Tab-separated table of C-alpha atoms in Angstrom:
chain	number	residue	atom	x	y	z
A	299	MET	CA	105.509	186.674	-178.669
A	300	THR	CA	103.548	189.558	-177.224
A	301	GLN	CA	100.144	188.949	-175.667
A	302	ASP	CA	99.010	192.315	-177.029
A	303	VAL	CA	96.604	192.985	-179.834
A	304	THR	CA	96.277	196.334	-181.547
A	305	ILE	CA	92.793	197.763	-182.023
A	306	PHE	CA	91.931	200.451	-184.574
A	307	TYR	CA	88.718	202.483	-184.629
A	308	PHE	CA	87.451	204.237	-187.756
A	309	ALA	CA	85.036	206.973	-188.798
A	310	ALA	CA	82.196	207.883	-186.381
A	311	LEU	CA	83.379	205.138	-184.003
A	312	ARG	CA	86.855	206.677	-183.839
A	313	GLU	CA	85.350	210.020	-182.894
A	314	GLN	CA	83.041	208.495	-180.291
A	315	MET	CA	85.889	206.498	-178.735
A	316	GLY	CA	88.119	209.575	-178.691
A	317	ARG	CA	91.053	207.535	-179.980
A	318	GLU	CA	92.065	205.916	-183.233
A	319	ARG	CA	94.111	203.018	-181.924
A	320	GLU	CA	95.186	201.297	-178.742
A	321	ALA	CA	97.055	198.209	-177.619
A	322	VAL	CA	95.247	195.865	-175.276
A	323	SER	CA	96.451	192.671	-173.687
A	324	LEU	CA	94.718	189.463	-174.503
A	325	PRO	CA	93.508	187.836	-171.258
A	326	ALA	CA	93.391	184.385	-172.837
A	327	SER	CA	94.252	182.751	-176.122
A	328	PRO	CA	92.447	181.612	-178.144
A	329	MET	CA	89.379	183.724	-177.460
A	330	THR	CA	86.625	185.213	-179.601
A	331	VAL	CA	86.376	188.865	-180.583
A	332	ASP	CA	83.149	188.928	-178.631
A	333	ALA	CA	84.742	187.641	-175.429
A	334	LEU	CA	87.610	190.133	-175.714
A	335	ILE	CA	85.185	193.020	-176.244
A	336	GLN	CA	82.946	191.988	-173.340
A	337	GLY	CA	85.963	192.090	-171.062
A	338	LEU	CA	87.170	195.455	-172.341
A	339	ARG	CA	83.688	196.983	-171.988
A	340	ARG	CA	83.592	196.002	-168.317
A	341	GLN	CA	86.790	198.023	-167.729
A	342	ASP	CA	86.014	201.024	-169.971
A	343	SER	CA	82.709	202.884	-169.595
A	344	VAL	CA	83.246	204.981	-172.754
A	345	MET	CA	83.760	201.870	-174.826
A	346	ASP	CA	80.778	200.209	-173.150
A	347	GLU	CA	78.482	203.122	-174.030
A	348	VAL	CA	79.787	203.556	-177.572
A	349	PHE	CA	79.580	199.858	-178.423
A	350	ALA	CA	76.104	199.577	-176.867
A	351	ALA	CA	74.936	202.445	-179.088
A	352	SER	CA	76.450	200.912	-182.256
A	353	PRO	CA	74.565	197.707	-183.000
A	354	ARG	CA	75.837	197.389	-186.597
A	355	LEU	CA	79.584	197.572	-185.907
A	356	ARG	CA	81.843	195.606	-188.222
A	357	VAL	CA	85.118	193.953	-187.224
A	358	ALA	CA	88.244	193.131	-189.207
A	359	ILE	CA	91.015	190.804	-188.053
A	360	ASN	CA	94.360	191.414	-189.726
A	361	GLN	CA	92.687	193.642	-192.329
A	362	THR	CA	90.131	191.024	-193.339
A	363	LEU	CA	86.428	191.319	-192.512
A	364	ALA	CA	85.535	188.914	-189.722
A	365	THR	CA	82.742	188.216	-187.259
A	366	PHE	CA	82.519	188.658	-183.507
A	367	GLN	CA	82.656	184.864	-183.210
A	368	ASP	CA	86.056	184.639	-184.905
A	369	THR	CA	89.171	183.951	-182.858
A	370	VAL	CA	91.773	186.528	-181.845
A	371	LYS	CA	95.409	185.501	-181.413
A	372	PRO	CA	98.343	187.366	-179.853
A	373	GLY	CA	99.772	189.890	-182.293
A	374	ASP	CA	96.562	190.267	-184.277
A	375	GLU	CA	95.445	193.623	-185.628
A	376	LEU	CA	91.769	194.234	-184.856
A	377	ALA	CA	89.653	197.045	-186.262
A	378	PHE	CA	86.107	198.140	-185.474
A	379	PHE	CA	84.088	200.435	-187.699
A	380	PRO	CA	80.556	201.343	-188.841
A	381	PRO	CA	79.110	199.886	-192.061
A	382	MET	CA	81.236	201.057	-194.974
A	383	THR	CA	80.061	203.866	-197.241
A	384	GLY	CA	82.531	204.077	-200.110
A	385	GLY	CA	82.086	204.679	-203.781
B	155	MET	CA	93.536	182.380	-223.690
B	156	LEU	CA	94.613	185.974	-224.103
B	157	HIS	CA	96.933	187.503	-221.573
B	158	SER	CA	95.221	190.049	-219.327
B	159	PRO	CA	97.217	192.700	-217.534
B	160	GLU	CA	97.099	192.853	-213.730
B	161	PRO	CA	94.266	194.932	-212.298
B	162	ARG	CA	95.208	198.544	-211.602
B	163	VAL	CA	94.226	199.537	-208.042
B	164	LEU	CA	94.935	202.974	-206.595
B	165	VAL	CA	93.898	204.763	-203.400
B	166	GLN	CA	94.971	208.374	-203.585
B	167	GLU	CA	94.175	211.971	-202.683
B	168	ASP	CA	94.898	213.260	-206.179
B	169	LEU	CA	92.391	213.612	-208.964
B	170	PHE	CA	92.562	210.870	-211.583
B	171	ASP	CA	92.683	211.475	-215.343
B	172	MET	CA	89.576	209.802	-216.786
B	173	GLY	CA	90.719	210.036	-220.390
B	174	ALA	CA	94.113	208.527	-219.653
B	175	GLU	CA	92.515	205.723	-217.626
B	176	MET	CA	90.103	204.910	-220.449
B	177	THR	CA	92.926	204.872	-222.992
B	178	ARG	CA	94.935	202.561	-220.746
B	179	LEU	CA	91.999	200.132	-220.510
B	180	SER	CA	91.272	200.260	-224.233
B	181	THR	CA	94.875	199.530	-225.220
B	182	GLY	CA	95.865	197.171	-222.392
B	183	ALA	CA	95.147	193.802	-223.992
B	184	PRO	CA	94.806	192.556	-227.567
B	185	GLY	CA	91.291	191.428	-228.332
B	186	THR	CA	89.615	194.209	-226.353
B	187	GLY	CA	86.311	195.107	-227.984
B	188	GLY	CA	84.803	197.354	-225.357
B	189	ILE	CA	85.402	199.162	-222.125
B	190	SER	CA	82.914	200.172	-219.479
B	191	VAL	CA	83.477	202.879	-216.900
B	192	PHE	CA	81.641	204.243	-213.905
B	193	MET	CA	82.755	207.454	-212.205
B	194	GLY	CA	81.136	208.607	-208.955
B	195	GLN	CA	81.438	212.170	-207.728
B	196	VAL	CA	80.342	214.327	-204.777
B	197	ARG	CA	76.681	215.094	-205.482
B	198	GLY	CA	75.577	218.628	-204.678
B	199	GLY	CA	72.015	219.503	-203.856
B	200	PRO	CA	69.697	222.002	-202.229
B	201	ASP	CA	70.715	220.871	-198.730
B	202	GLY	CA	73.885	222.963	-198.656
B	203	LEU	CA	76.468	220.188	-198.846
B	204	GLU	CA	79.929	221.689	-199.245
B	205	SER	CA	82.301	218.733	-199.197
B	206	LEU	CA	82.838	215.126	-198.192
B	207	THR	CA	85.767	213.773	-196.262
B	208	LEU	CA	86.661	210.224	-197.252
B	209	GLU	CA	88.352	208.191	-194.537
B	210	HIS	CA	89.724	204.713	-195.143
B	211	TYR	CA	91.676	201.881	-193.506
B	212	PRO	CA	95.113	201.987	-195.119
B	213	GLY	CA	96.354	198.524	-195.952
B	214	MET	CA	92.970	196.833	-195.732
B	215	THR	CA	91.557	199.110	-198.432
B	216	GLU	CA	94.169	198.138	-200.988
B	217	LYS	CA	93.782	194.477	-200.066
B	218	VAL	CA	89.984	194.518	-200.438
B	219	LEU	CA	90.112	196.414	-203.735
B	220	THR	CA	92.800	194.128	-205.149
B	221	ASP	CA	90.783	191.028	-204.212
B	222	LEU	CA	87.619	192.587	-205.641
B	223	ALA	CA	89.349	193.405	-208.933
B	224	ALA	CA	90.784	189.887	-209.176
B	225	SER	CA	87.391	188.324	-208.582
B	226	ALA	CA	85.812	190.520	-211.267
B	227	MET	CA	88.582	189.616	-213.764
B	228	GLU	CA	87.863	185.935	-213.185
B	229	ARG	CA	84.074	186.086	-212.942
B	230	PHE	CA	83.554	188.212	-216.087
B	231	SER	CA	86.593	187.063	-218.124
B	232	LEU	CA	87.840	190.636	-218.183
B	233	LEU	CA	90.838	191.803	-220.204
B	234	GLY	CA	91.457	194.734	-217.878
B	235	CYS	CA	90.224	196.259	-214.641
B	236	THR	CA	90.932	199.600	-212.967
B	237	LEU	CA	89.763	200.730	-209.514
B	238	ILE	CA	90.755	204.176	-208.274
B	239	HIS	CA	89.296	205.621	-205.083
B	240	ARG	CA	90.133	209.024	-203.695
B	241	VAL	CA	90.467	209.856	-199.990
B	242	GLY	CA	90.632	213.156	-198.127
B	243	THR	CA	88.344	216.152	-198.428
B	244	LEU	CA	86.504	216.527	-201.752
B	245	ALA	CA	84.273	219.452	-202.741
B	246	VAL	CA	80.863	219.124	-204.387
B	247	GLY	CA	81.376	217.992	-207.978
B	248	ALA	CA	84.746	216.366	-207.311
B	249	PRO	CA	85.322	212.854	-208.665
B	250	ILE	CA	85.507	210.188	-205.924
B	251	VAL	CA	85.785	206.824	-207.614
B	252	PHE	CA	86.685	205.422	-211.029
B	253	VAL	CA	85.751	201.857	-211.944
B	254	GLY	CA	86.703	200.574	-215.375
B	255	THR	CA	86.723	197.241	-217.162
B	256	ALA	CA	87.804	195.947	-220.576
B	257	SER	CA	86.500	192.836	-222.306
B	258	ALA	CA	86.136	191.197	-225.701
B	259	HIS	CA	82.358	191.743	-225.829
B	260	ARG	CA	80.253	194.435	-224.212
B	261	ALA	CA	78.175	192.285	-221.846
B	262	GLU	CA	81.151	191.289	-219.698
B	263	ALA	CA	82.561	194.793	-219.342
B	264	LEU	CA	79.140	196.241	-218.471
B	265	ALA	CA	78.411	193.547	-215.892
B	266	GLY	CA	81.926	193.753	-214.456
B	267	THR	CA	81.669	197.475	-213.827
B	268	HIS	CA	78.237	197.126	-212.245
B	269	PHE	CA	79.496	194.317	-209.975
B	270	LEU	CA	82.572	196.285	-208.938
B	271	ILE	CA	80.804	199.498	-207.955
B	272	ASP	CA	78.048	197.595	-206.103
B	273	ARG	CA	80.563	195.538	-204.131
B	274	LEU	CA	82.955	198.410	-203.533
B	275	LYS	CA	80.209	200.539	-201.962
B	276	THR	CA	79.617	198.214	-199.034
B	277	GLY	CA	82.690	195.979	-198.993
B	278	ALA	CA	85.695	198.313	-199.024
B	279	PRO	CA	86.654	200.174	-195.838
B	280	PHE	CA	85.771	203.741	-196.809
B	281	TRP	CA	83.597	206.089	-194.803
B	282	LYS	CA	82.151	209.442	-195.829
B	283	CYS	CA	81.653	212.424	-193.552
B	284	GLU	CA	79.592	215.299	-194.997
B	285	GLN	CA	80.387	218.933	-194.262
B	286	TYR	CA	77.612	221.485	-194.762
B	287	GLN	CA	77.742	225.235	-195.377
B	288	ASP	CA	76.208	225.825	-191.937
B	289	GLY	CA	79.073	223.955	-190.288
B	290	ARG	CA	77.288	220.645	-189.629
B	291	ARG	CA	79.290	217.436	-189.963
B	292	VAL	CA	77.337	214.246	-190.650
B	293	TRP	CA	78.686	210.725	-191.092
B	294	VAL	CA	76.906	209.115	-194.043
B	295	GLU	CA	74.724	206.168	-192.981
B	296	ALA	CA	74.920	202.919	-194.896
B	297	ARG	CA	71.896	202.380	-197.156
B	298	ASP	CA	69.950	199.123	-197.199
B	299	ALA	CA	69.608	199.545	-200.976
B	300	ASP	CA	73.400	199.362	-201.278
B	301	ASP	CA	73.532	196.170	-199.208
B	302	LYS	CA	70.860	194.661	-201.425
B	303	ALA	CA	72.709	195.692	-204.597
B	304	ALA	CA	75.935	194.136	-203.307
B	305	ALA	CA	74.117	190.950	-202.258
B	306	SER	CA	72.474	190.633	-205.689
B	307	TRP	CA	75.865	189.423	-207.002
B	308	ASP	CA	76.202	186.623	-204.383
C	161	MET	CA	62.946	218.683	-211.073
C	162	LEU	CA	66.491	219.522	-212.107
C	163	HIS	CA	67.159	220.844	-215.564
C	164	SER	CA	68.900	218.318	-217.781
C	165	PRO	CA	70.884	219.424	-220.803
C	166	GLU	CA	69.842	218.183	-224.244
C	167	PRO	CA	71.378	214.864	-225.263
C	168	ARG	CA	74.598	215.204	-227.250
C	169	VAL	CA	74.448	213.139	-230.446
C	170	LEU	CA	77.265	213.056	-232.990
C	171	VAL	CA	77.984	210.966	-236.085
C	172	GLN	CA	81.467	211.693	-237.318
C	173	GLU	CA	84.601	210.335	-238.949
C	174	ASP	CA	86.912	211.911	-236.393
C	175	LEU	CA	88.109	210.292	-233.203
C	176	PHE	CA	86.313	211.481	-230.070
C	177	ASP	CA	88.045	212.639	-226.881
C	178	MET	CA	86.889	210.265	-224.129
C	179	GLY	CA	88.228	212.373	-221.274
C	180	ALA	CA	86.576	215.544	-222.552
C	181	GLU	CA	83.282	213.707	-223.075
C	182	MET	CA	83.367	212.308	-219.540
C	183	THR	CA	84.124	215.744	-218.092
C	184	ARG	CA	81.247	217.226	-220.075
C	185	LEU	CA	78.850	214.595	-218.670
C	186	SER	CA	80.106	214.987	-215.122
C	187	THR	CA	79.728	218.777	-215.122
C	188	GLY	CA	76.630	219.116	-217.292
C	189	ALA	CA	73.910	219.241	-214.642
C	190	PRO	CA	73.819	220.073	-210.944
C	191	GLY	CA	72.960	217.059	-208.829
C	192	THR	CA	75.001	214.624	-210.907
C	193	GLY	CA	76.320	211.848	-208.689
C	194	GLY	CA	77.684	209.435	-211.240
C	195	ILE	CA	78.405	208.884	-214.878
C	196	SER	CA	78.556	205.651	-216.792
C	197	VAL	CA	80.329	205.168	-220.096
C	198	PHE	CA	80.710	202.416	-222.647
C	199	MET	CA	83.219	202.661	-225.473
C	200	GLY	CA	83.325	200.074	-228.252
C	201	GLN	CA	86.334	199.631	-230.520
C	202	VAL	CA	87.469	197.528	-233.467
C	203	ARG	CA	88.416	194.179	-231.939
C	204	GLY	CA	91.514	192.553	-233.365
C	205	GLY	CA	92.066	188.838	-233.300
C	206	PRO	CA	93.942	185.919	-234.796
C	207	ASP	CA	91.773	185.981	-237.944
C	208	GLY	CA	93.776	188.764	-239.603
C	209	LEU	CA	91.200	191.559	-239.418
C	210	GLU	CA	92.763	194.811	-240.548
C	211	SER	CA	89.939	197.357	-240.455
C	212	LEU	CA	86.188	197.912	-240.460
C	213	THR	CA	84.312	200.274	-242.710
C	214	LEU	CA	81.247	201.759	-241.041
C	215	GLU	CA	78.495	202.784	-243.426
C	216	HIS	CA	75.372	204.605	-242.286
C	217	TYR	CA	72.174	206.260	-243.508
C	218	PRO	CA	72.779	210.001	-243.153
C	219	GLY	CA	69.754	211.740	-241.742
C	220	MET	CA	68.072	208.633	-240.403
C	221	THR	CA	71.071	207.850	-238.200
C	222	GLU	CA	70.944	211.191	-236.409
C	223	LYS	CA	67.169	210.892	-236.034
C	224	VAL	CA	67.325	207.390	-234.546
C	225	LEU	CA	70.143	208.283	-232.166
C	226	THR	CA	68.402	211.474	-231.033
C	227	ASP	CA	65.163	209.574	-230.345
C	228	LEU	CA	67.082	206.830	-228.553
C	229	ALA	CA	68.877	209.350	-226.347
C	230	ALA	CA	65.601	211.126	-225.530
C	231	SER	CA	63.922	207.864	-224.573
C	232	ALA	CA	66.850	206.942	-222.303
C	233	MET	CA	66.760	210.387	-220.621
C	234	GLU	CA	63.082	209.886	-219.848
C	235	ARG	CA	63.144	206.211	-218.939
C	236	PHE	CA	66.120	206.423	-216.577
C	237	SER	CA	65.676	210.018	-215.316
C	238	LEU	CA	69.092	210.871	-216.700
C	239	LEU	CA	70.815	214.198	-216.142
C	240	GLY	CA	72.904	213.834	-219.292
C	241	CYS	CA	73.348	211.568	-222.280
C	242	THR	CA	76.017	211.419	-224.998
C	243	LEU	CA	76.022	209.205	-228.090
C	244	ILE	CA	78.911	209.445	-230.529
C	245	HIS	CA	79.305	206.998	-233.400
C	246	ARG	CA	82.120	207.056	-235.914
C	247	VAL	CA	81.753	206.211	-239.602
C	248	GLY	CA	84.309	205.511	-242.316
C	249	THR	CA	87.245	203.126	-242.229
C	250	LEU	CA	88.620	202.305	-238.771
C	251	ALA	CA	91.703	200.190	-238.045
C	252	VAL	CA	91.890	197.456	-235.417
C	253	GLY	CA	91.946	199.099	-231.988
C	254	ALA	CA	90.198	202.268	-233.144
C	255	PRO	CA	87.281	203.546	-231.062
C	256	ILE	CA	83.902	203.196	-232.817
C	257	VAL	CA	81.227	204.261	-230.376
C	258	PHE	CA	80.950	206.260	-227.149
C	259	VAL	CA	77.831	205.979	-224.983
C	260	GLY	CA	77.677	208.019	-221.796
C	261	THR	CA	75.052	208.881	-219.205
C	262	ALA	CA	74.875	211.029	-216.082
C	263	SER	CA	72.447	210.598	-213.200
C	264	ALA	CA	71.916	211.408	-209.542
C	265	HIS	CA	72.463	207.795	-208.415
C	266	ARG	CA	74.522	205.057	-210.025
C	267	ALA	CA	71.749	202.599	-210.890
C	268	GLU	CA	70.143	204.896	-213.464
C	269	ALA	CA	73.384	205.786	-215.241
C	270	LEU	CA	74.489	202.138	-215.396
C	271	ALA	CA	71.125	200.953	-216.717
C	272	GLY	CA	70.886	203.854	-219.164
C	273	THR	CA	74.238	203.070	-220.740
C	274	HIS	CA	73.417	199.373	-221.010
C	275	PHE	CA	70.046	200.177	-222.625
C	276	LEU	CA	71.603	202.617	-225.094
C	277	ILE	CA	74.339	200.343	-226.388
C	278	ASP	CA	71.970	197.352	-226.651
C	279	ARG	CA	69.408	199.365	-228.608
C	280	LEU	CA	71.950	201.204	-230.732
C	281	LYS	CA	73.497	197.920	-231.932
C	282	THR	CA	70.377	196.738	-233.720
C	283	GLY	CA	68.235	199.871	-234.064
C	284	ALA	CA	70.482	202.502	-235.620
C	285	PRO	CA	71.275	202.319	-239.359
C	286	PHE	CA	74.949	201.414	-239.260
C	287	TRP	CA	76.574	198.519	-241.101
C	288	LYS	CA	80.069	197.114	-240.700
C	289	CYS	CA	82.190	195.710	-243.492
C	290	GLU	CA	85.351	193.885	-242.409
C	291	GLN	CA	88.598	194.088	-244.370
C	292	TYR	CA	91.176	191.326	-243.826
C	293	GLN	CA	94.932	191.255	-244.408
C	294	ASP	CA	94.427	188.746	-247.238
C	295	GLY	CA	92.138	191.161	-249.055
C	296	ARG	CA	88.793	189.588	-248.111
C	297	ARG	CA	85.839	191.918	-247.489
C	298	VAL	CA	83.012	190.571	-245.322
C	299	TRP	CA	79.802	192.325	-244.304
C	300	VAL	CA	79.187	191.648	-240.613
C	301	GLU	CA	76.070	189.540	-240.026
C	302	ALA	CA	73.572	190.609	-237.396
C	303	ARG	CA	73.761	188.450	-234.273
C	304	ASP	CA	70.675	186.909	-232.663
C	305	ALA	CA	72.226	187.651	-229.277
C	306	ASP	CA	72.162	191.361	-230.120
C	307	ASP	CA	68.499	191.190	-231.081
C	308	LYS	CA	67.740	189.428	-227.812
C	309	ALA	CA	69.697	192.021	-225.809
C	310	ALA	CA	67.824	194.861	-227.515
C	311	ALA	CA	64.465	193.139	-226.974
C	312	SER	CA	65.218	192.615	-223.273
C	313	TRP	CA	64.468	196.333	-222.759
C	314	ASP	CA	60.998	196.161	-224.404
D	98	MET	CA	53.146	216.509	-256.671
D	99	THR	CA	55.389	213.914	-258.244
D	100	GLN	CA	54.314	210.284	-258.342
D	101	ASP	CA	57.929	209.274	-257.794
D	102	VAL	CA	59.457	207.770	-254.708
D	103	THR	CA	63.177	207.648	-254.047
D	104	ILE	CA	64.676	204.334	-252.982
D	105	PHE	CA	68.033	204.009	-251.209
D	106	TYR	CA	69.972	200.770	-250.791
D	107	PHE	CA	72.624	200.322	-248.105
D	108	ALA	CA	75.539	198.075	-247.232
D	109	ALA	CA	75.644	194.582	-248.816
D	110	LEU	CA	72.315	195.261	-250.498
D	111	ARG	CA	73.709	198.376	-252.186
D	112	GLU	CA	76.598	196.331	-253.561
D	113	GLN	CA	74.330	193.524	-254.742
D	114	MET	CA	71.947	195.977	-256.431
D	115	GLY	CA	74.860	197.784	-258.083
D	116	ARG	CA	73.333	201.149	-257.234
D	117	GLU	CA	72.807	203.215	-254.113
D	118	ARG	CA	69.616	205.057	-255.077
D	119	GLU	CA	66.980	205.323	-257.755
D	120	ALA	CA	63.698	207.065	-258.433
D	121	VAL	CA	60.733	204.859	-259.279
D	122	SER	CA	57.215	205.851	-260.151
D	123	LEU	CA	54.432	204.754	-257.897
D	124	PRO	CA	51.858	202.802	-259.976
D	125	ALA	CA	49.089	203.485	-257.475
D	126	SER	CA	48.570	205.419	-254.285
D	127	PRO	CA	48.132	204.408	-251.588
D	128	MET	CA	49.918	201.075	-251.888
D	129	THR	CA	52.011	198.972	-249.535
D	130	VAL	CA	55.794	198.653	-249.665
D	131	ASP	CA	55.242	195.003	-250.430
D	132	ALA	CA	53.019	195.715	-253.430
D	133	LEU	CA	55.458	198.281	-254.795
D	134	ILE	CA	58.349	195.848	-254.455
D	135	GLN	CA	56.478	192.962	-256.076
D	136	GLY	CA	55.853	195.183	-259.086
D	137	LEU	CA	59.458	196.359	-259.318
D	138	ARG	CA	60.785	192.800	-259.026
D	139	ARG	CA	58.703	191.725	-262.021
D	140	GLN	CA	60.438	194.396	-264.131
D	141	ASP	CA	63.986	194.028	-262.748
D	142	SER	CA	65.639	190.618	-262.640
D	143	VAL	CA	68.631	191.845	-260.588
D	144	MET	CA	66.312	193.240	-257.955
D	145	ASP	CA	64.242	190.072	-258.033
D	146	GLU	CA	67.289	187.882	-257.391
D	147	VAL	CA	68.776	190.116	-254.746
D	148	PHE	CA	65.551	190.513	-252.781
D	149	ALA	CA	64.797	186.780	-253.048
D	150	ALA	CA	68.225	186.053	-251.541
D	151	SER	CA	67.765	188.572	-248.697
D	152	PRO	CA	64.954	187.293	-246.482
D	153	ARG	CA	65.776	189.581	-243.549
D	154	LEU	CA	65.725	192.937	-245.353
D	155	ARG	CA	64.566	195.960	-243.392
D	156	VAL	CA	62.688	198.928	-244.799
D	157	ALA	CA	62.518	202.568	-243.714
D	158	ILE	CA	59.952	205.091	-244.924
D	159	ASN	CA	61.053	208.708	-244.631
D	160	GLN	CA	63.968	207.671	-242.433
D	161	THR	CA	61.808	205.789	-239.944
D	162	LEU	CA	61.842	201.997	-239.634
D	163	ALA	CA	58.689	200.544	-241.157
D	164	THR	CA	57.258	197.215	-242.307
D	165	PHE	CA	56.505	195.861	-245.767
D	166	GLN	CA	52.806	196.276	-244.943
D	167	ASP	CA	53.125	200.022	-244.383
D	168	THR	CA	51.824	202.453	-246.984
D	169	VAL	CA	53.963	204.383	-249.486
D	170	LYS	CA	52.843	207.819	-250.699
D	171	PRO	CA	54.124	209.968	-253.563
D	172	GLY	CA	57.291	211.805	-252.576
D	173	ASP	CA	58.254	209.303	-249.887
D	174	GLU	CA	61.866	208.310	-249.319
D	175	LEU	CA	62.216	204.538	-249.050
D	176	ALA	CA	65.313	202.667	-247.985
D	177	PHE	CA	66.108	198.969	-247.931
D	178	PHE	CA	68.994	197.469	-246.003
D	179	PRO	CA	70.195	194.363	-244.149
D	180	PRO	CA	69.816	194.066	-240.366
D	181	MET	CA	71.841	196.818	-238.723
D	182	THR	CA	75.212	196.090	-237.141
D	183	GLY	CA	76.314	199.245	-235.357
D	184	GLY	CA	78.036	199.793	-232.049
């Protein structure tokens, strides 16, 4: 089992991040989305700035809406995106 | 209990055929007395909007729409439900979304369609980017009114 | 203030073309963001209903429907409104009525359509007579629920 | 100016009356729908029975919904019918 999780970015967030997906390794398991993101932001100044400027970001775990307090496991697919504007 | 067909959920670049979709809903289940449809399109205006680009999250979109359709079927005792959402670049006036429901009596179909479009707006992973004649690109901001409309069905 | 086309009101024996009517609503006025449609049809069931005969009051019908459409245009700031009601003998499954509205934002179109079908049910001079497979003819009784739905818009 | 009014009957009421229209003379003007009908029922036993058995009848004057207390004038078009069941 890989320790990696895949992260997708959508819409304005994708453009601000300058990438639409990446694989990151999970430093511990289980851990919350929030803890994972805090760690990544310390290593990546672009991500730190973009996430700081996006207070209403949504997260999905394995294509289901989740919260930043939900748990990430190895192999999960994460996605971050702005509030949805369909219809 | 009458048999209801599975919801019809499509995410596609192509234009949909409104007449064919209405006929499908109206003939899909015996006992259908009414169908209700909402169609949303790219609204033009004096601000020089030229087109919208609809981005989505493939996989999650279909899952969310399928769950939404199933919950509407159950909640409003529907006899049919169709959700079609286009993606890609759509010019002013182009159809974006088709929501349709069938039921025995009108109240359920009308409520079902209203529920579906309210929930779809804020709950399905679509994002709109506007392109203007002067070259500006603007990501559409979520509206509080849409969150309130979606929450009114909680 | 955008120009809105006159309401389209038809009382006819012929079948209407739902796709063409939706296209007409969606392209009728600049600034249209959504259209909402309700279509009612002859509901079949286990009771052996074969057809309905729709009788109306020529002259008054058109007047009532035209007034109803005008009041919906005003009340819901509609950009388009279509009311088509069939008369004559209609078999199970046949479309009876088409109500459609266009507006800038979805809430107005959805409410306008709901208002129109609720008011049309009890306020326009149509009467339904049911014909059954065993030869029975039964005039449909007005339903209290329909009166209540119509009054909810007062 | 004629003193006649035309009366139309619709749906079940038309069948019960055995006619779809008739011209009647207005004994006085102005008078209410109710007064006109009371007079006609005294002369017409079919009408009397049918109207007695139809407590929810509606009336229109000149193709506009009205009440039995509204006034009828010479030349008016009256119509009586059961509650409407369109849509």
